[in-house]
Short mmCIF file of C-alpha atoms in Angstrom, two decimals:
data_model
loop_
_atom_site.label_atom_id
_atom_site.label_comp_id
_atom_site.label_asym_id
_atom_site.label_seq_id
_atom_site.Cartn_x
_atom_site.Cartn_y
_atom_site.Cartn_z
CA UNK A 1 0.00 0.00 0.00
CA UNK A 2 1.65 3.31 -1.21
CA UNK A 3 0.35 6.72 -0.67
CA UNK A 4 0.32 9.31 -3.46
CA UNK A 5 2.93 11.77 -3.13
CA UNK A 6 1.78 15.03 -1.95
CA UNK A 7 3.27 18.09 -4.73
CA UNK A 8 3.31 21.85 -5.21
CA UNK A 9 1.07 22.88 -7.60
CA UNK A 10 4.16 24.66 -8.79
CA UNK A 11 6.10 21.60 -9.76
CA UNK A 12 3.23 20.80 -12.66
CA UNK A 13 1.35 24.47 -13.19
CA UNK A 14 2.90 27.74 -14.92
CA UNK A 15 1.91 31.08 -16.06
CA UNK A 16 0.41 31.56 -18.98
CA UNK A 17 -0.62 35.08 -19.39
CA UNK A 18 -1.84 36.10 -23.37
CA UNK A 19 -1.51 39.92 -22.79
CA UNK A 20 -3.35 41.69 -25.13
CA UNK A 21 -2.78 45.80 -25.15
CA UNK A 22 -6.37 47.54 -25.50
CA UNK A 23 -7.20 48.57 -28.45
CA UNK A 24 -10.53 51.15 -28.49
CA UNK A 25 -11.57 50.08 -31.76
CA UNK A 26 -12.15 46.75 -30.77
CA UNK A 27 -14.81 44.48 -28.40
CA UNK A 28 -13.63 42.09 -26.34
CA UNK A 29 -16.06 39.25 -24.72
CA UNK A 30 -15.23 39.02 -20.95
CA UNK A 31 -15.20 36.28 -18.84
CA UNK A 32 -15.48 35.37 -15.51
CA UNK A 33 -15.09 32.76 -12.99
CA UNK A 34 -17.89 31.76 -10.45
CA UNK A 35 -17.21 30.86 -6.92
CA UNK A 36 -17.61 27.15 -5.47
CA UNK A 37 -16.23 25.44 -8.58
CA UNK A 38 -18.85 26.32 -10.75
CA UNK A 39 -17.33 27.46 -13.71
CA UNK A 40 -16.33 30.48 -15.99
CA UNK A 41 -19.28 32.22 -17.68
CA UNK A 42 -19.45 35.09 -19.84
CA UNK A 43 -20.02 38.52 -18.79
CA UNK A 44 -20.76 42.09 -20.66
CA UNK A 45 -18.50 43.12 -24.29
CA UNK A 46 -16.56 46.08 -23.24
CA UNK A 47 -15.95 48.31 -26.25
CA UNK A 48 -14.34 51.41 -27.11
CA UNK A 49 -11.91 50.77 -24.49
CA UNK A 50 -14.04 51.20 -21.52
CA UNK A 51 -12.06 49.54 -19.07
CA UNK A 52 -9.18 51.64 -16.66
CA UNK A 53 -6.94 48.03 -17.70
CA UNK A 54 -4.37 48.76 -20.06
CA UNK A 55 -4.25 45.03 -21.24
CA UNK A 56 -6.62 42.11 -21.10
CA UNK A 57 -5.69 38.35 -21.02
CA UNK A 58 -6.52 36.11 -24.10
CA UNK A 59 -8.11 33.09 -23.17
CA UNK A 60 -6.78 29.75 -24.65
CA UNK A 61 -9.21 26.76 -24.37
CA UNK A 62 -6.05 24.85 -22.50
CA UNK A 63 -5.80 27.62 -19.65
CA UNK A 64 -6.47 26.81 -15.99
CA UNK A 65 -7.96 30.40 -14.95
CA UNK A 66 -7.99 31.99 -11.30
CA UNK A 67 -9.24 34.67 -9.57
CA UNK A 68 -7.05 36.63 -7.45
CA UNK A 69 -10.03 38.31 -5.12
CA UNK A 70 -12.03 35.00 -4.97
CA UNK A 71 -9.67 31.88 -5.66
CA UNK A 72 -9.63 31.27 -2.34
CA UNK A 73 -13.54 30.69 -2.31
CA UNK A 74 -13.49 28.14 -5.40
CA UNK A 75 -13.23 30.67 -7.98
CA UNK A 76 -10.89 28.68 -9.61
CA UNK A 77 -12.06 26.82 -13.35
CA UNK A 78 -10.70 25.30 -16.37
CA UNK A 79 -11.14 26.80 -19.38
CA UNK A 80 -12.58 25.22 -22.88
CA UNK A 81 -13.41 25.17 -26.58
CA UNK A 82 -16.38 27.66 -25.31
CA UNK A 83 -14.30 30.40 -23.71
CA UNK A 84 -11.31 30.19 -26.96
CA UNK A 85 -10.31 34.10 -28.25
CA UNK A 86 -11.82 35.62 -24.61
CA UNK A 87 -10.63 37.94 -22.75
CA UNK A 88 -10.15 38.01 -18.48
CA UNK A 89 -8.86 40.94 -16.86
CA UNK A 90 -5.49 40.84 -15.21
CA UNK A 91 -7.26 40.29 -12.01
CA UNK A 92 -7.70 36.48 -13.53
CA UNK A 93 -4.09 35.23 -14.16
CA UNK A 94 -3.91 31.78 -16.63
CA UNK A 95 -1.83 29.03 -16.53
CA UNK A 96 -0.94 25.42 -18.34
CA UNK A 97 -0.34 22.54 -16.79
CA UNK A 98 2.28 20.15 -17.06
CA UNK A 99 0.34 17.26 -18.86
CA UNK A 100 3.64 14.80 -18.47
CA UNK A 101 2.40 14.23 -14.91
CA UNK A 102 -0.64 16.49 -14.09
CA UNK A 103 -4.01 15.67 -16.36
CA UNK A 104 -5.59 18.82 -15.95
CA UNK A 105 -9.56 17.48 -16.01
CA UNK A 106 -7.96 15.60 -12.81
CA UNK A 107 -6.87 19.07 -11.58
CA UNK A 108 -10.58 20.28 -12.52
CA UNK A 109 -11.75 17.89 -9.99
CA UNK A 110 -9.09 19.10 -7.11
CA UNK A 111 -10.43 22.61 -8.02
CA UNK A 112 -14.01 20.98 -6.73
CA UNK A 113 -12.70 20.36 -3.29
CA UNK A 114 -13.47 22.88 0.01
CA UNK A 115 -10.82 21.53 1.44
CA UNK A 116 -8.26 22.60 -1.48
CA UNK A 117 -10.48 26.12 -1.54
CA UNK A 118 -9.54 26.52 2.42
CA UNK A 119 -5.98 25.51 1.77
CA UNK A 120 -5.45 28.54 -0.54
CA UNK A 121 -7.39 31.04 1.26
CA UNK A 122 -4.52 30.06 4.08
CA UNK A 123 -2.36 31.90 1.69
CA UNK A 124 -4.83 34.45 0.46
CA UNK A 125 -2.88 38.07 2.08
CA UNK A 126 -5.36 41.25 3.43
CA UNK A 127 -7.75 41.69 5.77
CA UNK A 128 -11.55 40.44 6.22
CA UNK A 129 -12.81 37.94 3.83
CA UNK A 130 -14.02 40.08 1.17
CA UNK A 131 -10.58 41.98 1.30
CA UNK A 132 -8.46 38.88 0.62
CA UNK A 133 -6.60 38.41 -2.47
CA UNK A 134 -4.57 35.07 -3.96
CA UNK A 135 -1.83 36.04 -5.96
CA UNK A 136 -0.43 33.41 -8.60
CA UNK A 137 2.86 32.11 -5.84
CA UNK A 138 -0.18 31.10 -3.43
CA UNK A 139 -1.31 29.04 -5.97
CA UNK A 140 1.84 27.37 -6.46
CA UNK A 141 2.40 27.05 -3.20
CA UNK A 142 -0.53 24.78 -2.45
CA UNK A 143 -0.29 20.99 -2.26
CA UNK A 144 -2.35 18.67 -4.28
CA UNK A 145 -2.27 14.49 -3.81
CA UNK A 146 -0.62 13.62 -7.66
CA UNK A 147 -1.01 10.10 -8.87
CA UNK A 148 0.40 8.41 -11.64
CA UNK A 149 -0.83 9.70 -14.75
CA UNK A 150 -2.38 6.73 -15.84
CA UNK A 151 -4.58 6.65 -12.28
CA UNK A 152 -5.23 9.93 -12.48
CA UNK A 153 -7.14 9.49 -16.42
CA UNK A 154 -8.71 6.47 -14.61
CA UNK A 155 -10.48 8.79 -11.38
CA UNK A 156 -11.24 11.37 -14.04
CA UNK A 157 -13.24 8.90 -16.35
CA UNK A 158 -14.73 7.58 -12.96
CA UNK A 159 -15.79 11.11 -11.89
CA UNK A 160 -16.84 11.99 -15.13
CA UNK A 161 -19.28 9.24 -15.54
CA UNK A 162 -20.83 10.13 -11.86
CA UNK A 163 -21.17 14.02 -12.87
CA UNK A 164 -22.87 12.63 -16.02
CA UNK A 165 -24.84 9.89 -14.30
CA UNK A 166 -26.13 13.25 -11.84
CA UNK A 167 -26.97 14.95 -14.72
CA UNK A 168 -29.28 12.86 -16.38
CA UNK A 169 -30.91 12.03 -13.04
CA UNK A 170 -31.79 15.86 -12.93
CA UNK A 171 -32.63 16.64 -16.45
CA UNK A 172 -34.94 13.25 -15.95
CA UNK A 173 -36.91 14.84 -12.77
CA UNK A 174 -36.80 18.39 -14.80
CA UNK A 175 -38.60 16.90 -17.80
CA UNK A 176 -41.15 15.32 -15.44
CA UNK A 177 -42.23 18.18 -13.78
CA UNK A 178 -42.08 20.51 -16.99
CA UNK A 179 -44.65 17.90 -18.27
CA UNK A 180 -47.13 18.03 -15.37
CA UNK A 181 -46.60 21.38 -15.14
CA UNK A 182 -47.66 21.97 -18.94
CA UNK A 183 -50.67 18.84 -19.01
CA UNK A 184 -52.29 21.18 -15.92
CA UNK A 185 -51.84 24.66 -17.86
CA UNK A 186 -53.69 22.65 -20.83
CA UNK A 187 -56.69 22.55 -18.86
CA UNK A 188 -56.66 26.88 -18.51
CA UNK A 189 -54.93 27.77 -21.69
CA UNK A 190 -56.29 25.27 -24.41
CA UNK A 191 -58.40 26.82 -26.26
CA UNK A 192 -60.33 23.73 -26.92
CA UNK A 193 -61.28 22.97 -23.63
CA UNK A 194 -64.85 23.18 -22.74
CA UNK A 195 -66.52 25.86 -20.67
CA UNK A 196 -63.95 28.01 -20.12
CA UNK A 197 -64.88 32.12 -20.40
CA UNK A 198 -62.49 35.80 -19.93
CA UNK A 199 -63.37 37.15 -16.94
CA UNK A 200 -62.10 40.66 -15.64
CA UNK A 201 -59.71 40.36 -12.32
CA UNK A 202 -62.43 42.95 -10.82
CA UNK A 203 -64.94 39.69 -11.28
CA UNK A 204 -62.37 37.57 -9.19
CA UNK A 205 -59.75 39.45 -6.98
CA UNK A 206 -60.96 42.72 -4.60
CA UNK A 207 -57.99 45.05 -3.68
CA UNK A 208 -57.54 45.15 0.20
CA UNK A 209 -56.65 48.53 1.71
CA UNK A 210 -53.10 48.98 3.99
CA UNK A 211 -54.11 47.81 7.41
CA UNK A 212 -51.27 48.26 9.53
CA UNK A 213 -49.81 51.38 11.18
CA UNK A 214 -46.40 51.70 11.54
CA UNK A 215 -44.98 51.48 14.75
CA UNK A 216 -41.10 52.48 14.88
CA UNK A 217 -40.39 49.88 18.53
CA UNK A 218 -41.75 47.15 16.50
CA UNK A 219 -40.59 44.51 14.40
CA UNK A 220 -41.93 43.34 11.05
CA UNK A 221 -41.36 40.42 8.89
CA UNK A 222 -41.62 41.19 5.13
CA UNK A 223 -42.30 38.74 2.31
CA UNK A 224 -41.46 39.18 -1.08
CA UNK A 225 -42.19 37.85 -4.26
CA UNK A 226 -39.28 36.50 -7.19
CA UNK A 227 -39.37 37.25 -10.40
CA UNK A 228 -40.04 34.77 -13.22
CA UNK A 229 -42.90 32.94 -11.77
CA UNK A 230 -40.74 31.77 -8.22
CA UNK A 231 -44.06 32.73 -6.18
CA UNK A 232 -44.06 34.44 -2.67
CA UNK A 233 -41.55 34.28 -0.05
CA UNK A 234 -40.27 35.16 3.45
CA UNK A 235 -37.97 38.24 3.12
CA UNK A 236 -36.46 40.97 5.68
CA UNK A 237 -37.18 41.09 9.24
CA UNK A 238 -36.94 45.32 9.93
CA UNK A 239 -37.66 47.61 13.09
CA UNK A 240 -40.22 50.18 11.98
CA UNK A 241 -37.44 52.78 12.54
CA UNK A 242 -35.63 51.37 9.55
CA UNK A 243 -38.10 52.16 6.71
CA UNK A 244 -40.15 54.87 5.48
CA UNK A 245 -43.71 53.67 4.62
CA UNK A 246 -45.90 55.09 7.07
CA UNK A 247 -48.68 51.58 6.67
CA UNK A 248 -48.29 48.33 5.58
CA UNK A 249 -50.12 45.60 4.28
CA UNK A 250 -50.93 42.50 6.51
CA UNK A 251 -51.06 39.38 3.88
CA UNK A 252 -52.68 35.72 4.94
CA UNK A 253 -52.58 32.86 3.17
CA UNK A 254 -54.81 32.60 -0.14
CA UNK A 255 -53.99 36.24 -1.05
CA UNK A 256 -52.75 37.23 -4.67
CA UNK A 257 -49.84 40.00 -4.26
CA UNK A 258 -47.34 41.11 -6.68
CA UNK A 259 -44.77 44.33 -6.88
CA UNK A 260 -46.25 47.45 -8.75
CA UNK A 261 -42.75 47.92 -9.95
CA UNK A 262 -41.67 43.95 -11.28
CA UNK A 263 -45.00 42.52 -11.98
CA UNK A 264 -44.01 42.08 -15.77
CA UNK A 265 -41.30 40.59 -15.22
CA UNK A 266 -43.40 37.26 -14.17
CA UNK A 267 -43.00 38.46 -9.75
CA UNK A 268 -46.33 37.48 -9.03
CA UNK A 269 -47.54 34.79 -6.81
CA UNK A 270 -50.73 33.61 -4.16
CA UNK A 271 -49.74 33.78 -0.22
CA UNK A 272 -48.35 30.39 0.33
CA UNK A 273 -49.05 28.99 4.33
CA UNK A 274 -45.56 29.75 5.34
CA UNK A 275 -45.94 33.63 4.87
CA UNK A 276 -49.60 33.77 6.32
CA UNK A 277 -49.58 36.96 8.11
CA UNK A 278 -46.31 38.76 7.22
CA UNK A 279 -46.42 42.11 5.50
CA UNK A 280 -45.80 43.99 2.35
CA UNK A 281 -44.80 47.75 1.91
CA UNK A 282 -47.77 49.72 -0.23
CA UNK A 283 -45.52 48.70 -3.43
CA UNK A 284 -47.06 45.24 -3.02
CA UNK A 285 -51.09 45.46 -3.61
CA UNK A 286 -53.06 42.83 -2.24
CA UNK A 287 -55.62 41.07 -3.28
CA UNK A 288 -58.13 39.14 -1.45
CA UNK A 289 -59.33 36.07 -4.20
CA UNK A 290 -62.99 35.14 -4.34
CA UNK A 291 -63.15 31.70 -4.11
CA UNK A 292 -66.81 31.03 -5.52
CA UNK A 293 -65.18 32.09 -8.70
CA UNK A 294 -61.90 31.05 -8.75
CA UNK A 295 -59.21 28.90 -6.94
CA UNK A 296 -56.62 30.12 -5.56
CA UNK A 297 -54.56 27.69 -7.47
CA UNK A 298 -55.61 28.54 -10.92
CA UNK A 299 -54.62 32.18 -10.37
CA UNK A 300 -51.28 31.24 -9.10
CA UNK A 301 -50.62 28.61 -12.27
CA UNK A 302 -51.74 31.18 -14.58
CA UNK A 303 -49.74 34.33 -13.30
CA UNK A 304 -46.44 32.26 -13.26
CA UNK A 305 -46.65 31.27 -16.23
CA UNK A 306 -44.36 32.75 -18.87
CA UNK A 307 -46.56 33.48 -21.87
CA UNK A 308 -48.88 36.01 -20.02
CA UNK A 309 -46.29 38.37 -18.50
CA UNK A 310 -45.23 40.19 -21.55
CA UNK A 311 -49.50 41.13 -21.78
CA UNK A 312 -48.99 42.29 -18.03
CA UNK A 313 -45.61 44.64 -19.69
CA UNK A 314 -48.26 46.12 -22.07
CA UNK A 315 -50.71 47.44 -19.43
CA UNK A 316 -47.68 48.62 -17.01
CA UNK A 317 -47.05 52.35 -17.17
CA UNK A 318 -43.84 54.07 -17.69
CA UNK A 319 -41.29 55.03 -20.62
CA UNK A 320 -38.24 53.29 -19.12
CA UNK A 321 -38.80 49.11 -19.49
CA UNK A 322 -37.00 48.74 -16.10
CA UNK A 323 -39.60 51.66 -14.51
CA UNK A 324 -42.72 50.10 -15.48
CA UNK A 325 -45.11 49.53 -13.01
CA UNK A 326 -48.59 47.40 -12.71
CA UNK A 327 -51.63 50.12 -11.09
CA UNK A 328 -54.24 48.01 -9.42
CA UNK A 329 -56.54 49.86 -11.48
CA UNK A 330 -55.07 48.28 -14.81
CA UNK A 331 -54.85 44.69 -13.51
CA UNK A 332 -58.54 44.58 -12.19
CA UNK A 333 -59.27 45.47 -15.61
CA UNK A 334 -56.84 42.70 -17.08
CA UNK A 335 -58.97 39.58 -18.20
CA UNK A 336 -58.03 35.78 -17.93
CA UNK A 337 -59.73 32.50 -18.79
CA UNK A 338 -61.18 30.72 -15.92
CA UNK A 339 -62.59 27.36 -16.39
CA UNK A 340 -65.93 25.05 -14.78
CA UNK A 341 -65.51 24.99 -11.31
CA UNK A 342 -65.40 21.01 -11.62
CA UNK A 343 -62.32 21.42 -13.74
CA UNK A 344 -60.69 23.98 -11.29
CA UNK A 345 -61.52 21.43 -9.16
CA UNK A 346 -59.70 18.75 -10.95
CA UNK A 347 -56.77 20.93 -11.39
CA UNK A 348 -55.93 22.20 -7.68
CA UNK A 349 -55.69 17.89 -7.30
CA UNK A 350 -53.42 17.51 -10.06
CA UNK A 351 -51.24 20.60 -9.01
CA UNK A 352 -51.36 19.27 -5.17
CA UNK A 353 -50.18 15.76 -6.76
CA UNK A 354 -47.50 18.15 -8.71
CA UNK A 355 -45.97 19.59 -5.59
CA UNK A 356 -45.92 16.76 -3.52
CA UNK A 357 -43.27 15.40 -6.40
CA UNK A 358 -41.48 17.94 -6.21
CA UNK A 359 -41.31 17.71 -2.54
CA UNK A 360 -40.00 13.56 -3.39
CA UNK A 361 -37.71 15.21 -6.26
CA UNK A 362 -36.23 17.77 -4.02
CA UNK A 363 -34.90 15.24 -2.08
CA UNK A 364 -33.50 13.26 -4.37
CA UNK A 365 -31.97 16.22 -6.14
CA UNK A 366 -29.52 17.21 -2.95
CA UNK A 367 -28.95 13.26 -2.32
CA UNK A 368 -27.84 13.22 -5.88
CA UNK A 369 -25.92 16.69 -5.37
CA UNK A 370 -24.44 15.31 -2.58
CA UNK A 371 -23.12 12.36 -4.74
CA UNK A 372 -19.87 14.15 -6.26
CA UNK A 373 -18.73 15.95 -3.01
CA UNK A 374 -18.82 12.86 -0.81
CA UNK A 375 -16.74 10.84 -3.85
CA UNK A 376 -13.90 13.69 -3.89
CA UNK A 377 -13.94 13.36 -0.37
CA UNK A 378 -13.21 9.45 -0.26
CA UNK A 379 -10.85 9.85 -3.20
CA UNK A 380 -8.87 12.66 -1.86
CA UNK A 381 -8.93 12.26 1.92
CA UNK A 382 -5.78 10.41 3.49
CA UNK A 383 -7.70 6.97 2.95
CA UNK A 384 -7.60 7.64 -0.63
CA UNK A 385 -4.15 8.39 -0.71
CA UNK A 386 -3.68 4.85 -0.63
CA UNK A 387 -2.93 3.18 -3.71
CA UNK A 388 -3.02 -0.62 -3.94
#
């Protein structure tokens, strides 16, 4: 039983740096690097030189890029075919590895590791977390497990057929729910479907009035509601003395509320039971839904669902897109198809029986997250130093 040797990083990585001199005539694509091993993406094109840098790095699909403010939180990622001809700023030295004895996918998986992220923030130099920087000698200085080449190809093909095994599993419980989600929006939205008539929100939804005085001792909990059809949640906790608004609005469980300001932008959502009586500033209205007419449920389907919130941008006042806001007055005036109460009926089951999956697929989404971590863990700890 041998263990690997522990190396440098040094002994198998060196600088690469592409410097390119800025030229104003010319847009470069930027990347960055996200924290927590998750990758480069890419940001904004700066053009006609609007950047205080005097140079920018070229990316090569071979680099291994870092990030000198946040390396030492995982912001560490290998480059690819995708990110070829981009730019970093000099913030984000490059290197190459040493592919005689370091494969550098098996590095990608290193990169993965807390435990290798703690290691270098060790060396990371200035005060308070957000302060610290890594510069490219910390790197080098850390100390990575190196197998044999050939062992290393052999974890990397293992690893690689877990991360793909993971992904499948998750695409598989995406495309399930997409599906149940779209068979119940058939039942509003198809226009063949029997029964159903456009009825005015002033027919279904009655705007409630702020109810609550501000008191600056006291201590309110605010919800919120996400954009792009993420519903209603628990937000800021804030002493009266901390805010302006003068009332609030009390909100219970069954209510319809959305932001004046990001309505068209799909933030819309009914009270779910976990922010029953938690407040909203005068931004949010609130509506209180009549239930002879119509389900809570089939408002909440049919306001977070994509198609309908450009038609919510059209009756939003305001010149600037980003400024646009939703008047109570407009949306009671707004009109939406409601169907027979026996197939609301059928479809508040169906979404129940939808949300209870995702409940079972939550689960075994993190279980499945959890997968990768716990193998780098087994490989990598002293244990898997062991080769025999």
């Amino acid at each position: 039983m041998k263990k690997w040797p522990r190396i440098k990083l040094g002994e198998v990585l060196q600088l690469d740096l592409h410097k390119e001199p800025i030229d104003i005539s010319k847009g470069y694509e930027m990347v960055g690097v996200l924290s927590f091993g998750r990758g480069l993406f890419r940001r904004e094109i700066i053009e006609n030189g609007n950047t205080s840098y005097k140079y920018f790095l070229r990316l090569s699909s071979e680099h291994v890029v870092m990030s000198q403010l946040f390396g030492w939180e995982g912001a560490l990622a290998l480059s690819s075919d995708d990110f070829e001809g981009c730019y970093v700023s000099p913030q984000f030295p490059t290197f190459l590895c040493d592919q005689t004895r370091l494969n550098r996918n098996f590095l990608g998986w290193v990169m993965q590791q807390p435990s290798f992220w703690d290691d270098l923030g060790s060396r990371a130099k200035g005060m308070g977390d957000r302060r610290r920087t890594l510069n490219p000698d910390s790197l080098f200085a850390s100390h990575t497990p190196l197998p044999p080449i050939g062992e290393q190809e052999s974890i990397v093909a293992r690893l690689n057929q877990l991360a793909d095994k993971v992904r499948q599993v998750n695409e598989h419980l995406n495309a399930m729910e997409s599906e149940a989600e779209a068979l119940i929006r058939s039942y509003i939205f198809s226009p063949s479907e029997k029964g159903i008539s456009k009825r005015k929100m002033s027919e279904l939804v009655s705007l409630r009035q702020t109810d609550v005085v501000v008191d600056q001792l006291e201590n309110y909990q605010f919800a919120g509601v996400y954009s792009f059809g993420r519903g209603v949640f628990s937000s800021v906790n804030k002493a009266g003395s901390e805010f302006a608004y003068s009332r609030l609005s009390t909100i219970k469980v069954g209510d319809f509320i959305y932001p004046k300001l990001m309505a068209w932008e799909g933030s819309l959502g009914v009270v779910p039971e976990a922010c029953d009586g938690m407040v909203v500033s005068p931004e949010f209205p609130v509506f209180t839904i009549d239930t002879d007419e119509v389900l809570p449920e089939i408002i909440d389907i049919y306001f977070r669902t994509p198609s309908v919130w450009p038609e919510l941008a059209g009756i939003s006042g305001g010149t600037n897109v980003r400024r646009r806001r939703l008047q109570p007055s407009a949306f009671l005036n707004y009109e939406m198809p409601i169907p027979p109460m026996s197939t609301q009926l059928k479809i508040r089951e169906m979404h129940r029986r939808v949300q209870q999956l995702k409940t079972s697929h939550k689960a075994i989404r993190e279980a499945n997250q959890a997968l990768i971590p716990a193998t780098l863990e087994r490989i990598f700890s002293s244990e898997g130093h062991q080769h025999g």
